[in-house]
Coordinates of C-alpha atoms and ligand atoms in Angstrom, one line a residue:
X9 CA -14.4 115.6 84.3
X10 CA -13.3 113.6 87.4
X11 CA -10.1 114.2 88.5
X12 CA -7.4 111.0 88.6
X13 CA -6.7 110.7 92.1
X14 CA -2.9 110.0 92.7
X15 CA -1.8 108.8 96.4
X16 CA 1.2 109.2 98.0
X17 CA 1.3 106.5 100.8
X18 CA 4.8 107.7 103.4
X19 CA 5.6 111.1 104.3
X20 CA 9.3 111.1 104.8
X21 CA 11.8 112.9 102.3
X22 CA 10.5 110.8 99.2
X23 CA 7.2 111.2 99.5
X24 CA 7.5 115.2 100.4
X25 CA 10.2 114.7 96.7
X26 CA 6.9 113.2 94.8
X27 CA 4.4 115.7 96.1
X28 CA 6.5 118.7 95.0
X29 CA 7.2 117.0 91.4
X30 CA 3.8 116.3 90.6
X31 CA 2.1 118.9 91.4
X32 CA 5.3 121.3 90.1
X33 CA 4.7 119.4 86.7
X34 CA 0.9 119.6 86.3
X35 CA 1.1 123.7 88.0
X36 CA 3.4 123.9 84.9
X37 CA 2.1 122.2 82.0
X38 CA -1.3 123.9 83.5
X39 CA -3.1 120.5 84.1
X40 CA -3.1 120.8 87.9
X41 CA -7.1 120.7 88.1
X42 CA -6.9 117.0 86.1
X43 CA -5.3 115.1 89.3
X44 CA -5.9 115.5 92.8
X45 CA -3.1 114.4 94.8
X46 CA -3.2 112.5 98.3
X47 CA -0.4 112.0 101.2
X48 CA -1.0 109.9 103.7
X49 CA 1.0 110.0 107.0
X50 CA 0.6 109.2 110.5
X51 CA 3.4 111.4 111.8
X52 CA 4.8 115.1 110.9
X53 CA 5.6 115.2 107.2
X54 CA 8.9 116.1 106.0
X55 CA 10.3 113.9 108.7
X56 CA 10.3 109.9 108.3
X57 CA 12.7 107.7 110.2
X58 CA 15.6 109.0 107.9
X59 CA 15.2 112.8 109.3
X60 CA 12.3 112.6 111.9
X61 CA 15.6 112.5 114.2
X62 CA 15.9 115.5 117.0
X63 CA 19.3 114.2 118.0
X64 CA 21.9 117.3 117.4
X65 CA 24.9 114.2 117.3
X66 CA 22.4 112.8 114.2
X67 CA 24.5 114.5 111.0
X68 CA 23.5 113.6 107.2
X69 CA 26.0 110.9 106.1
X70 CA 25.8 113.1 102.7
X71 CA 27.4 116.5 101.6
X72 CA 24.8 119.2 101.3
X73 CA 25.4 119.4 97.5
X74 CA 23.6 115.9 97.3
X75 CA 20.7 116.7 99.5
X76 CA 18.6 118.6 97.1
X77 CA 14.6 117.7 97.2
X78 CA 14.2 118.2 93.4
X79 CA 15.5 115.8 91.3
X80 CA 17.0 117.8 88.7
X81 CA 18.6 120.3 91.2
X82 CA 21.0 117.9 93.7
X83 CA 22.3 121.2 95.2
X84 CA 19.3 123.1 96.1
X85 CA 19.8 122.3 99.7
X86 CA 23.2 123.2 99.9
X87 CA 22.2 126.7 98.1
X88 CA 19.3 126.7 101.0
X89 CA 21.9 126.6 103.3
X90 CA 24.1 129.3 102.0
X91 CA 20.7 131.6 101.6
X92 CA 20.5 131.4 105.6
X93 CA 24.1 130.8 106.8
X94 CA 23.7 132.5 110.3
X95 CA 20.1 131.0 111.1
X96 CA 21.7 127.4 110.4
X97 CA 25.6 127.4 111.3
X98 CA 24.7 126.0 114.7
X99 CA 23.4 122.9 112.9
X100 CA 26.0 122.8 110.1
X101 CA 29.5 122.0 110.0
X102 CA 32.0 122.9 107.6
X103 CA 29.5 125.8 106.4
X104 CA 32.7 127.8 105.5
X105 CA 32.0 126.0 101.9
X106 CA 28.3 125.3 102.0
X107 CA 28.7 122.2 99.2
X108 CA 30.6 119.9 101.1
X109 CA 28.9 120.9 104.8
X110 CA 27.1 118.4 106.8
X111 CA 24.2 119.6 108.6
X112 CA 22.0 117.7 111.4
X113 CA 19.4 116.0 109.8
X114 CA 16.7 118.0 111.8
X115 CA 17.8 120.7 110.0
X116 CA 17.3 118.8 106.7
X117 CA 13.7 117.8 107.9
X118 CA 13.1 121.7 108.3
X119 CA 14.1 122.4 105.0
X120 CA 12.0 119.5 103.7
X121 CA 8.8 120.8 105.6
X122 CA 9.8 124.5 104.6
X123 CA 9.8 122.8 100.6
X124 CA 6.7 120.6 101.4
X125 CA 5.0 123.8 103.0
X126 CA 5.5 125.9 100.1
X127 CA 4.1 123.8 97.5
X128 CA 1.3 122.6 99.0
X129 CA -0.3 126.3 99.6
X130 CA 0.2 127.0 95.9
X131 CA -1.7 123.8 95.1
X132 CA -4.4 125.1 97.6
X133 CA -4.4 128.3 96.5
X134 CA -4.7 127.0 92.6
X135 CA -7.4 125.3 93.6
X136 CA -6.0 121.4 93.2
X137 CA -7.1 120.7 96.5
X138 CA -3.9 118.3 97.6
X139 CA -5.2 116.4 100.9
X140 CA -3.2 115.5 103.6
X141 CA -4.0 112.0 105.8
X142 CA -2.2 111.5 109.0
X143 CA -3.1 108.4 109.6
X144 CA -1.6 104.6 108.7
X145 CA -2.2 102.7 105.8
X146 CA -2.9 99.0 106.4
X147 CA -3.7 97.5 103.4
X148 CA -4.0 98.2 99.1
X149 CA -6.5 96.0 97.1
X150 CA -7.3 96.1 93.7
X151 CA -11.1 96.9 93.0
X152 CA -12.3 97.0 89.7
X153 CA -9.8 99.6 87.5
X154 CA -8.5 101.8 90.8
X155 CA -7.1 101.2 93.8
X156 CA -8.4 100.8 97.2
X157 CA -6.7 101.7 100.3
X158 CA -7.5 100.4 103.8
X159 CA -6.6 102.8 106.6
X160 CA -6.0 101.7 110.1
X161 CA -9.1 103.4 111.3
X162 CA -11.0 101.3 108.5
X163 CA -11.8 104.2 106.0
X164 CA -11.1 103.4 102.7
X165 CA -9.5 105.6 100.3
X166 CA -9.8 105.1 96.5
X167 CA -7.3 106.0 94.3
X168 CA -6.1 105.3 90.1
X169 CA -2.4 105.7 91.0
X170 CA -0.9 104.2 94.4
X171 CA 3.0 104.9 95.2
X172 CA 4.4 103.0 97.8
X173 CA 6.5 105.9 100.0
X174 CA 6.9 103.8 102.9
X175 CA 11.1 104.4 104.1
X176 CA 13.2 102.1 106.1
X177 CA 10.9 99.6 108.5
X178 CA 12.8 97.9 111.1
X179 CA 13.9 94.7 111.2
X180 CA 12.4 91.5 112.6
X181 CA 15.3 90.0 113.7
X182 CA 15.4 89.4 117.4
X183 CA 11.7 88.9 118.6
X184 CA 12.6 86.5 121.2
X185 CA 14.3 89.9 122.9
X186 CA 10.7 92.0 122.4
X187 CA 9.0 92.6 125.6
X188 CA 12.6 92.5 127.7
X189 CA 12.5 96.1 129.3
X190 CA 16.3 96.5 128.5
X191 CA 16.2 95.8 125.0
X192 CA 15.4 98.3 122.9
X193 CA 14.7 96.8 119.2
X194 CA 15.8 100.0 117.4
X195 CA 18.1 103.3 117.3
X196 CA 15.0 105.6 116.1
X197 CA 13.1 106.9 117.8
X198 CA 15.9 108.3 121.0
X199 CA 13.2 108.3 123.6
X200 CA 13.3 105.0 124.3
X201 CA 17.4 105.1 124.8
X202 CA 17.0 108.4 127.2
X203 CA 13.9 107.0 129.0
X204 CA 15.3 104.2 129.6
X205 CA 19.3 104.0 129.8
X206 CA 20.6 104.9 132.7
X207 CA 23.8 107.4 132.5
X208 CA 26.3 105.0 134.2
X209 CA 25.3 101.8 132.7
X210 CA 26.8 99.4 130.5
X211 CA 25.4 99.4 126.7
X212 CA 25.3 97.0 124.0
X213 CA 24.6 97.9 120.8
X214 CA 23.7 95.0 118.0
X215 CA 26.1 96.2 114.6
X216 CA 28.9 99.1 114.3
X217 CA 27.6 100.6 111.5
X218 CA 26.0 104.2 110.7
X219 CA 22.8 102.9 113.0
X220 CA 25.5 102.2 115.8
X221 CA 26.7 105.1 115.7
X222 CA 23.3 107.0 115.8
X223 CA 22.9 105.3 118.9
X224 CA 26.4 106.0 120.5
X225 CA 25.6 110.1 119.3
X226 CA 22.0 109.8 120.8
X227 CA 24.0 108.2 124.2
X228 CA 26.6 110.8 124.5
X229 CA 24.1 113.8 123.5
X230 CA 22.5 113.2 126.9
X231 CA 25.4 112.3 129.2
X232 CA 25.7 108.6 129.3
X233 CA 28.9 108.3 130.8
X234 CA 28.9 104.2 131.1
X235 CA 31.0 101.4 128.9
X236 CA 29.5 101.4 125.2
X237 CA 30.2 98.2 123.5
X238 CA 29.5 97.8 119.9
X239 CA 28.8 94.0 118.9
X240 CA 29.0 92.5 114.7
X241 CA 30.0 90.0 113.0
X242 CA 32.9 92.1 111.1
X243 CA 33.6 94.6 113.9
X244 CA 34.2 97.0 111.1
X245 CA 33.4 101.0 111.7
X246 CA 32.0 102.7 108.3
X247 CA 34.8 104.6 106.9
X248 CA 35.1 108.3 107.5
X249 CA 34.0 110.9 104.5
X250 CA 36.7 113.3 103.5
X251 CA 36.7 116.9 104.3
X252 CA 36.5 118.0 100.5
X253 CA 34.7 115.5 98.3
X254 CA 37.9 114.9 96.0
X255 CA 36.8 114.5 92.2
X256 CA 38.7 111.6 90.2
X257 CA 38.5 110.4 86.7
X258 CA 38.1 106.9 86.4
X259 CA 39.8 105.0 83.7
X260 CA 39.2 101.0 84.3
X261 CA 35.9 100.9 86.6
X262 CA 33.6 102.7 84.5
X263 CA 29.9 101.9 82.5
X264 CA 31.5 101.6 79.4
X265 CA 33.8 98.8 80.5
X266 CA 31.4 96.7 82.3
X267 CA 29.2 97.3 78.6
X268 CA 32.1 96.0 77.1
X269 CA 32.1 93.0 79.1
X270 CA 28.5 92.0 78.3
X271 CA 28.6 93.4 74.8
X272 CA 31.7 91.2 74.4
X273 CA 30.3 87.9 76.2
X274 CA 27.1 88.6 75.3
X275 CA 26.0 87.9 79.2
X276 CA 25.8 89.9 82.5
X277 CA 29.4 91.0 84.1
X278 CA 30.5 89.2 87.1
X279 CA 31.7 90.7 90.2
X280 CA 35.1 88.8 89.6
X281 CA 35.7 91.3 86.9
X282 CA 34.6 93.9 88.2
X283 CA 36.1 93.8 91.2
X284 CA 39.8 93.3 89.1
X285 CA 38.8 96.7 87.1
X286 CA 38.5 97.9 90.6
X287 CA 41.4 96.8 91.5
X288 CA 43.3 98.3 88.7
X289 CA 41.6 101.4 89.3
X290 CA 43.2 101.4 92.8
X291 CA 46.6 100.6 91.9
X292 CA 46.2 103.5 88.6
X293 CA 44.8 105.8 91.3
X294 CA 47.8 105.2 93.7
X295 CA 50.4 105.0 90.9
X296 CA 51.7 101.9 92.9
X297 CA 50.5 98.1 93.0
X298 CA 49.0 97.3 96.5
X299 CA 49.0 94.2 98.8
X300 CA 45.4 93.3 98.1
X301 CA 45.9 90.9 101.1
X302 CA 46.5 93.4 103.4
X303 CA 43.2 95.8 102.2
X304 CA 41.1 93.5 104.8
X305 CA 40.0 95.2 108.2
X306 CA 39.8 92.3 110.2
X307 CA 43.4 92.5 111.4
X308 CA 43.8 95.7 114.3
X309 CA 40.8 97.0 116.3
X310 CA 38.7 99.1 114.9
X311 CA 40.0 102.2 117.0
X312 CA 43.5 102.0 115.0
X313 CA 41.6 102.0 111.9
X314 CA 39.5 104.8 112.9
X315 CA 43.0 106.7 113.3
X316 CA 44.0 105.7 110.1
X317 CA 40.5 106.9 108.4
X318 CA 40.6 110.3 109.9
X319 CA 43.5 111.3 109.0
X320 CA 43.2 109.8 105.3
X321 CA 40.1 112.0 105.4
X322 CA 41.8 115.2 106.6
X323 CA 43.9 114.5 103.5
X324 CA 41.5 113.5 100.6
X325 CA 40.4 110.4 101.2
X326 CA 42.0 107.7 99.7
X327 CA 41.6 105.2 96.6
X328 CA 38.8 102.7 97.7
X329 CA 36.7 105.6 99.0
X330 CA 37.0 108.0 96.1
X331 CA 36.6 105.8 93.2
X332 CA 33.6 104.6 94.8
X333 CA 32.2 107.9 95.0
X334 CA 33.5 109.0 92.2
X335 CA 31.3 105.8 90.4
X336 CA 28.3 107.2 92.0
X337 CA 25.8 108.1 89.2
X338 CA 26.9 104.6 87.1
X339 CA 26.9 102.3 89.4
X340 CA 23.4 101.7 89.7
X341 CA 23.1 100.9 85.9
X342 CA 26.0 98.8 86.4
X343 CA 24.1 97.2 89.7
X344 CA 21.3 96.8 87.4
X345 CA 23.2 94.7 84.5
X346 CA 24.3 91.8 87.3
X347 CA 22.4 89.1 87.5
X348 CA 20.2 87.4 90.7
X349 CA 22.7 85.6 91.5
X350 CA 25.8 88.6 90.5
X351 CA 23.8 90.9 92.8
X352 CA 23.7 88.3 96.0
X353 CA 27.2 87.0 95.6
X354 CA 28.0 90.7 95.4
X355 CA 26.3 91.3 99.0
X356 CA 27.7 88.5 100.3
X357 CA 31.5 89.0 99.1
X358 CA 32.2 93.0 99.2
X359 CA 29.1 93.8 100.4
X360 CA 30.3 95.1 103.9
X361 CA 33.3 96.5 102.8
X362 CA 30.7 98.3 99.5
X363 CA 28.9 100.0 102.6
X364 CA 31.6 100.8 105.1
X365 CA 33.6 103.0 102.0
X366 CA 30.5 104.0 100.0
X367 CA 28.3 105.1 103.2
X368 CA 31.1 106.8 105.5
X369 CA 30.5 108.7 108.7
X370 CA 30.8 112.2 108.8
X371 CA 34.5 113.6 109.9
X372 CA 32.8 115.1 113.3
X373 CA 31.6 112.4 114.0
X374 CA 34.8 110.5 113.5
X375 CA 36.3 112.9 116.1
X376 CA 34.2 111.9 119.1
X377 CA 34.4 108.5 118.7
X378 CA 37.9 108.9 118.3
X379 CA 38.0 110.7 121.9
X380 CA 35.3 108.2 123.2
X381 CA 37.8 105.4 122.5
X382 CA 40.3 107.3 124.1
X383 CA 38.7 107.7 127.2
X384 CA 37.8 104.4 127.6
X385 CA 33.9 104.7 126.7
X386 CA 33.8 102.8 123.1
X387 CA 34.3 99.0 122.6
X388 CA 34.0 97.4 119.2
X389 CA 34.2 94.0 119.4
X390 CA 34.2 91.7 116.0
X391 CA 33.1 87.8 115.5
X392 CA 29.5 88.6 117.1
X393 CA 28.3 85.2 117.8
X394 CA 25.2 85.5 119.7
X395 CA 23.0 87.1 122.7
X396 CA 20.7 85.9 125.3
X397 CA 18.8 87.7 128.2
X398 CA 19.5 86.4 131.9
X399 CA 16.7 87.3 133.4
X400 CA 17.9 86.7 137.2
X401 CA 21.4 88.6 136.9
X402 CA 18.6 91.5 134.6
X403 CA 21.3 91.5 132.4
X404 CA 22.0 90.3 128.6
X405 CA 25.1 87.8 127.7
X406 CA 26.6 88.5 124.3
X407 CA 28.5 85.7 123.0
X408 CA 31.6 87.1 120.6
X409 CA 34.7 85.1 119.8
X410 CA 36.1 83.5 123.3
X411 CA 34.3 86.3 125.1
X412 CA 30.9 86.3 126.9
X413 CA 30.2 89.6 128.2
X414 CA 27.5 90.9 130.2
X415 CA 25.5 94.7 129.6
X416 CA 22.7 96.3 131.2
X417 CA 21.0 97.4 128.2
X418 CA 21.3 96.2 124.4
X419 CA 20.1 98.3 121.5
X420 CA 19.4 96.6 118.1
X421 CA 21.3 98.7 115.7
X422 CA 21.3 95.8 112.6
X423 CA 20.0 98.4 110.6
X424 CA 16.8 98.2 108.5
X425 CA 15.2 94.8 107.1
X426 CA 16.2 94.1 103.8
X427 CA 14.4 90.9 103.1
X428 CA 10.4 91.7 103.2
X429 CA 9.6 89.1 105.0
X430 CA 12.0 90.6 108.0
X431 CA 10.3 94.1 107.3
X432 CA 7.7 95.3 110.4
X433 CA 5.4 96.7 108.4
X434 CA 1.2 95.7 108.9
X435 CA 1.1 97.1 104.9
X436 CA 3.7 95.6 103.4
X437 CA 2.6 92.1 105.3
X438 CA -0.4 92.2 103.5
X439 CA 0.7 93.4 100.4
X440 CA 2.7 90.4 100.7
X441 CA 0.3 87.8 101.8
X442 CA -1.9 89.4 99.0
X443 CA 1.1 88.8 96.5
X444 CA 0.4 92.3 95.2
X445 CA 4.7 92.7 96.0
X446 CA 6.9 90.2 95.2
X447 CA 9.9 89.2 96.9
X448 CA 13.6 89.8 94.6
X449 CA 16.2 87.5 96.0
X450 CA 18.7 89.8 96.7
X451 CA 16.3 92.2 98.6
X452 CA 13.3 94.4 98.9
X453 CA 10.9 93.6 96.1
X454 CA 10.1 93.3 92.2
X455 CA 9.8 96.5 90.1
X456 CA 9.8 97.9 86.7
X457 CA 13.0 100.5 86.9
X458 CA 11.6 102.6 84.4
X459 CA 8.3 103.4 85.1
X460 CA 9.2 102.4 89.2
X461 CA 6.0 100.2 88.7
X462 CA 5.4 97.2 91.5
X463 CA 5.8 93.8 89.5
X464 CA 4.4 90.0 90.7
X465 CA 3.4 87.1 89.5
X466 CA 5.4 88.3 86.3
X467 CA 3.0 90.9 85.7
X468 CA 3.2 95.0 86.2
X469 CA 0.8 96.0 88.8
X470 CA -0.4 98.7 86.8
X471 CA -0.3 101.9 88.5
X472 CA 1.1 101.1 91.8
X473 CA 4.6 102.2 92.2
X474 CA 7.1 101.7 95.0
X475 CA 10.4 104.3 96.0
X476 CA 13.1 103.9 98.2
X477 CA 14.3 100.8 100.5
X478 CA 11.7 98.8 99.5
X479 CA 13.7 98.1 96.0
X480 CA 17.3 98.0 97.9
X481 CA 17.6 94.8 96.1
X482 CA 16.5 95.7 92.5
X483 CA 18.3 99.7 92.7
X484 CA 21.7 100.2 94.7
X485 CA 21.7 103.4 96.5
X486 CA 18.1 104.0 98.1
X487 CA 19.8 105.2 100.8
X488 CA 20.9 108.2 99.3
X489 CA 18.3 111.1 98.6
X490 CA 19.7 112.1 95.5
X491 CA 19.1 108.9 94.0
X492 CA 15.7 108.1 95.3
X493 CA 14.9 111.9 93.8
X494 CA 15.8 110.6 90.5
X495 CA 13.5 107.2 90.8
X496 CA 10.6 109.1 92.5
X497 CA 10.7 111.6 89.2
X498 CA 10.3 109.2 87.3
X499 CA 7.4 107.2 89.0
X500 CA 5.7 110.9 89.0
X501 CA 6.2 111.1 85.0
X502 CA 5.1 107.7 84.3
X503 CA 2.1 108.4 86.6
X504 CA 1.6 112.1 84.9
X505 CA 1.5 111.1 81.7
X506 CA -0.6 108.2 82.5
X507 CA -3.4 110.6 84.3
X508 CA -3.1 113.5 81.9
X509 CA -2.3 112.3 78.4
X510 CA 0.4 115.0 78.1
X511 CA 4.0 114.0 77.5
X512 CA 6.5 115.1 80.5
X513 CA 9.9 114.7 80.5
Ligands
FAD616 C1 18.8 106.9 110.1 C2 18.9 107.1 108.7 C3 19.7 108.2 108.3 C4 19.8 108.5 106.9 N1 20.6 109.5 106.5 C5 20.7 109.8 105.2 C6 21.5 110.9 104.8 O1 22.1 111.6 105.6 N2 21.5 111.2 103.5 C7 20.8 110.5 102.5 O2 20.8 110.8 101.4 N3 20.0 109.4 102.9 C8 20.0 109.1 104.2 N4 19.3 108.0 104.6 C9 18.7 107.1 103.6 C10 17.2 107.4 103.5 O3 16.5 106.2 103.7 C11 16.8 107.9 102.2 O4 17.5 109.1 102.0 C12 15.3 108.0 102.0 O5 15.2 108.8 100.8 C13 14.6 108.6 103.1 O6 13.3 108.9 102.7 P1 12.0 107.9 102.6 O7 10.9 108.8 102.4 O8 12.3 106.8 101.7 O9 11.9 107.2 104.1 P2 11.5 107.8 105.5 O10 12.2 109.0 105.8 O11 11.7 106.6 106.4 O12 10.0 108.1 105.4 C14 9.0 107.1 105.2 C15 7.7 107.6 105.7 O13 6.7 106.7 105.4 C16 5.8 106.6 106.4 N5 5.1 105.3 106.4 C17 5.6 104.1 106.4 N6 4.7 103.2 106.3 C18 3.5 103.8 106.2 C19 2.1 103.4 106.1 N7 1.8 102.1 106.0 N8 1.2 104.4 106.0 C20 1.5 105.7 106.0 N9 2.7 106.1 106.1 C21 3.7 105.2 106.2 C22 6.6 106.7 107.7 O14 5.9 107.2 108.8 C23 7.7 107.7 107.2 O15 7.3 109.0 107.6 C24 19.1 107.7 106.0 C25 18.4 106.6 106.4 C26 18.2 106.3 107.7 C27 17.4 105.2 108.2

């Protein structure tokens, strides 16, 4: 009987996540010899833009506890950890309670490779005969009943079950800068940066979020000593994590209360009320009412509110950041009852402020850009109007507020494309062109949640499935491991019960 050929297309942390669940679900329902699995990757797998990082200032923005591989065991890193605490304390702070430590992320990739490594000698050994592929995949074409994949060496791969594994591509939002020596169009890989920079000159860096401050880390790693200057529209700095992650109960902002809203109307809940059960979530959390008009962070520099942040972090963390995380595992079923137009208002109104308390930087962090500010080093500067390269001074003008300054270098830290039409990817292009993926409004592309199926043109592209950023605008938290473990499970099942006939749960 021929085997079903599964593919795996992206080696980073959810494609090493789908290899180990597939082939640990067929090794134990004994059905391994019925599929043969396939990863394709140019690079190292286990690594991925995500953790392919060799920067030692590159931390996880997530407590070990979180980081677990498997979907069903969120703290098998952190238990990892604890297994080897004097091979990896160099790389881990906070190790004194393993759950809540952050480690470099080039530790994480190790432990992903360690994970990927072990399973896919048993599957030799076992005889399923896994393949790996390190090359690119271009393209993905329906042919007859399977799929056909187009690699960028022109072999073609055939395959019954395709899942899209591709990660975070980078954005397409300044080409008029590509080809300027100075610019560099995005934080990962570092090479550029330390090729390139010199240690005394002045840096810009496009955004101040958790891509900025990759880039300051990767700077400061390897000595740069000139004026940083971080450039965005909100000149907001993501919040910083507490030390302990502080459970709290929620009473107002909670899946049963946004049910209740659309069991009650009978239609989707707004982000007007949820944002007031947020707010009386805050002021039950604080035991006090608060001046809502004063929660903005538009009105000190974002050095003073770094102050504030770290030490609300030495001490807990505070309301907006712990009901947030406390909301973690419901609020991408309460994501999912909003409507197109729910979700994009959502982005546009709190999104910012969603992202700088639900995707804070690690307290270590926090600490050297605290002393970077203090020594004069670290500019954020808000109302980012615009940028231009001068190519007789060699320098780039960016345009903020009344101000116009001038830097040496300028590092596109945006962040990744959301929109795919703004994503640099030669696949996704063509899947695009093809209409095999379909735009969603708010971001990323169509899919069936369930089964993590591809949808367009109103119909489910039958055994291709798509994982991670590439659904930021139908799922919430693809930037979080332990909720891209969850959705690559249950692709794998879907897929599994598909190729086998056996039920798996
Ligand atoms: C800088 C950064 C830091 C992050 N830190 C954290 C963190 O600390 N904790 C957390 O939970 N989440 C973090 N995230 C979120 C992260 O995106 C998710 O955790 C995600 O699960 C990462 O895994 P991935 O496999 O989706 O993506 P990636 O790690 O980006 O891997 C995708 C892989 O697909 C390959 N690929 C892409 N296109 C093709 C193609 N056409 N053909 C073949 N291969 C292809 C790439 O080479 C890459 O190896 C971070 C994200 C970024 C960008």
């Amino acid at each position: 009987m021929d085997k079903e050929h599964i593919v795996i297309i992206g080696g980073g942390a959810c494609g090493v996540a789908a290899f180990i669940e597939l082939f640990v679900q067929l090794k134990a329902g004994g059905h391994e010899h019925k599929v043969k699995i396939t990863l394709i990757e140019p690079d190292e797998i286990g690594k991925g833009l995500a953790f392919g990082t060799s920067q030692p200032g590159h931390l996880l923005n997530t407590q070990a506890d979180l980081m677990g591989i498997h979907a069903s065991e969120p703290a098998h890193y952190s238990e990892w950890l604890k297994s080897r605490s004097h091979e990896v304390s160099s790389e881990t702070i906070g190790l004194e309670s393993p759950d809540d430590a952050y480690s470099t992320r080039r530790l994480y990739s190790n432990y992903l490779q360690e994970q990927f490594q072990h399973y896919y000698q048993i599957a030799e050994a076992s005889g399923a005969a896994p393949t790996i592929i390190h090359k690119q995949a271009i393209n993905v074409v329906r042919a007859d009943n399977y799929w056909n994949i187009l690699l960028d060496d022109g072999e073609h791969i055939p395959a019954a079950y395709v899942l899209l594994a591709l990660g975070t591509p980078k954005p397409d939002n300044y080409p008029e800068l590509l080809g300027i020596d100075n610019y560099i169009d995005f934080p990962w890989p570092s090479q550029p940066i330390l090729e390139r920079i010199g240690k005394e000159d002045t840096v810009g860096i496009l955004g101040s979020s958790l891509s900025a401050i990759d880039a300051v880390m990767t700077l400061v790693d390897n000595d740069h000593r000139g004026p940083i200057h971080l450039y965005s529209p909100d000149g907001m700095l993501p919040r910083v994590q507490s030390k302990e992650d502080t459970k709290y109960e929620r009473k107002f902002l909670t899946q049963s209360a946004a049910h209740q809203i659309k069991r009650t109307r009978l239609r989707s809940p707004r982000v007007t009320e949820l944002f007031r059960l947020f707010r009386k979530e805050a002021e039950h959390y604080n035991g006090t009412t608060i001046d809502w008009q004063n929660t903005g962070r538009t009105q000190k520099p974002a050095r003073e509110y770094l102050l504030d942040d770290i030490r609300i972090a030495q001490t807990g963390g505070d309301a907006f950041m712990n009901i947030l995380y406390a909301l973690r595992y419901e609020a991408g079923t309460i994501w999912h009852w909003l409507s197109v137009e729910e979700k994009k208002k959502f982005k546009r109104w709190i999104g910012g402020y969603w992202t700088r308390n639900r995707h804070g930087m690690p307290l270590a962090n926090a600490l050297r850009l605290q002393q970077l500010f203090e020594s004069e080093r670290l500019f954020v500067h808000p109302d980012f109007k615009q940028v231009e390269f001068d190519p007789q001074l060699n320098q780039f003008m960016v345009k903020y507020a009344e101000h116009t300054d001038h830097v040496n270098y300028l590092i596109n830290a945006t962040g990744p494309g959301t929109k795919i039409d703004q994503m640099k990817s030669t696949l996704i292009q063509n899947l695009r062109q093809a209409t095999l993926i379909e735009a969603y409004e708010p971001g990323g592309i169509k899919i069936e949640p369930t089964t993590m199926q591809v949808v367009s043109n109103r119909a489910i592209q039958e055994q291709l499935y798509a994982v991670g950023h590439l659904c930021n605008g139908m799922l919430l938290d693809v930037n979080a491991v332990w909720f891209n473990v969850k959705t690559v499970a249950r692709a794998c099942k879907h897929m599994l019960t598909k190729a086998t006939g056996e039920h798996y749960a």
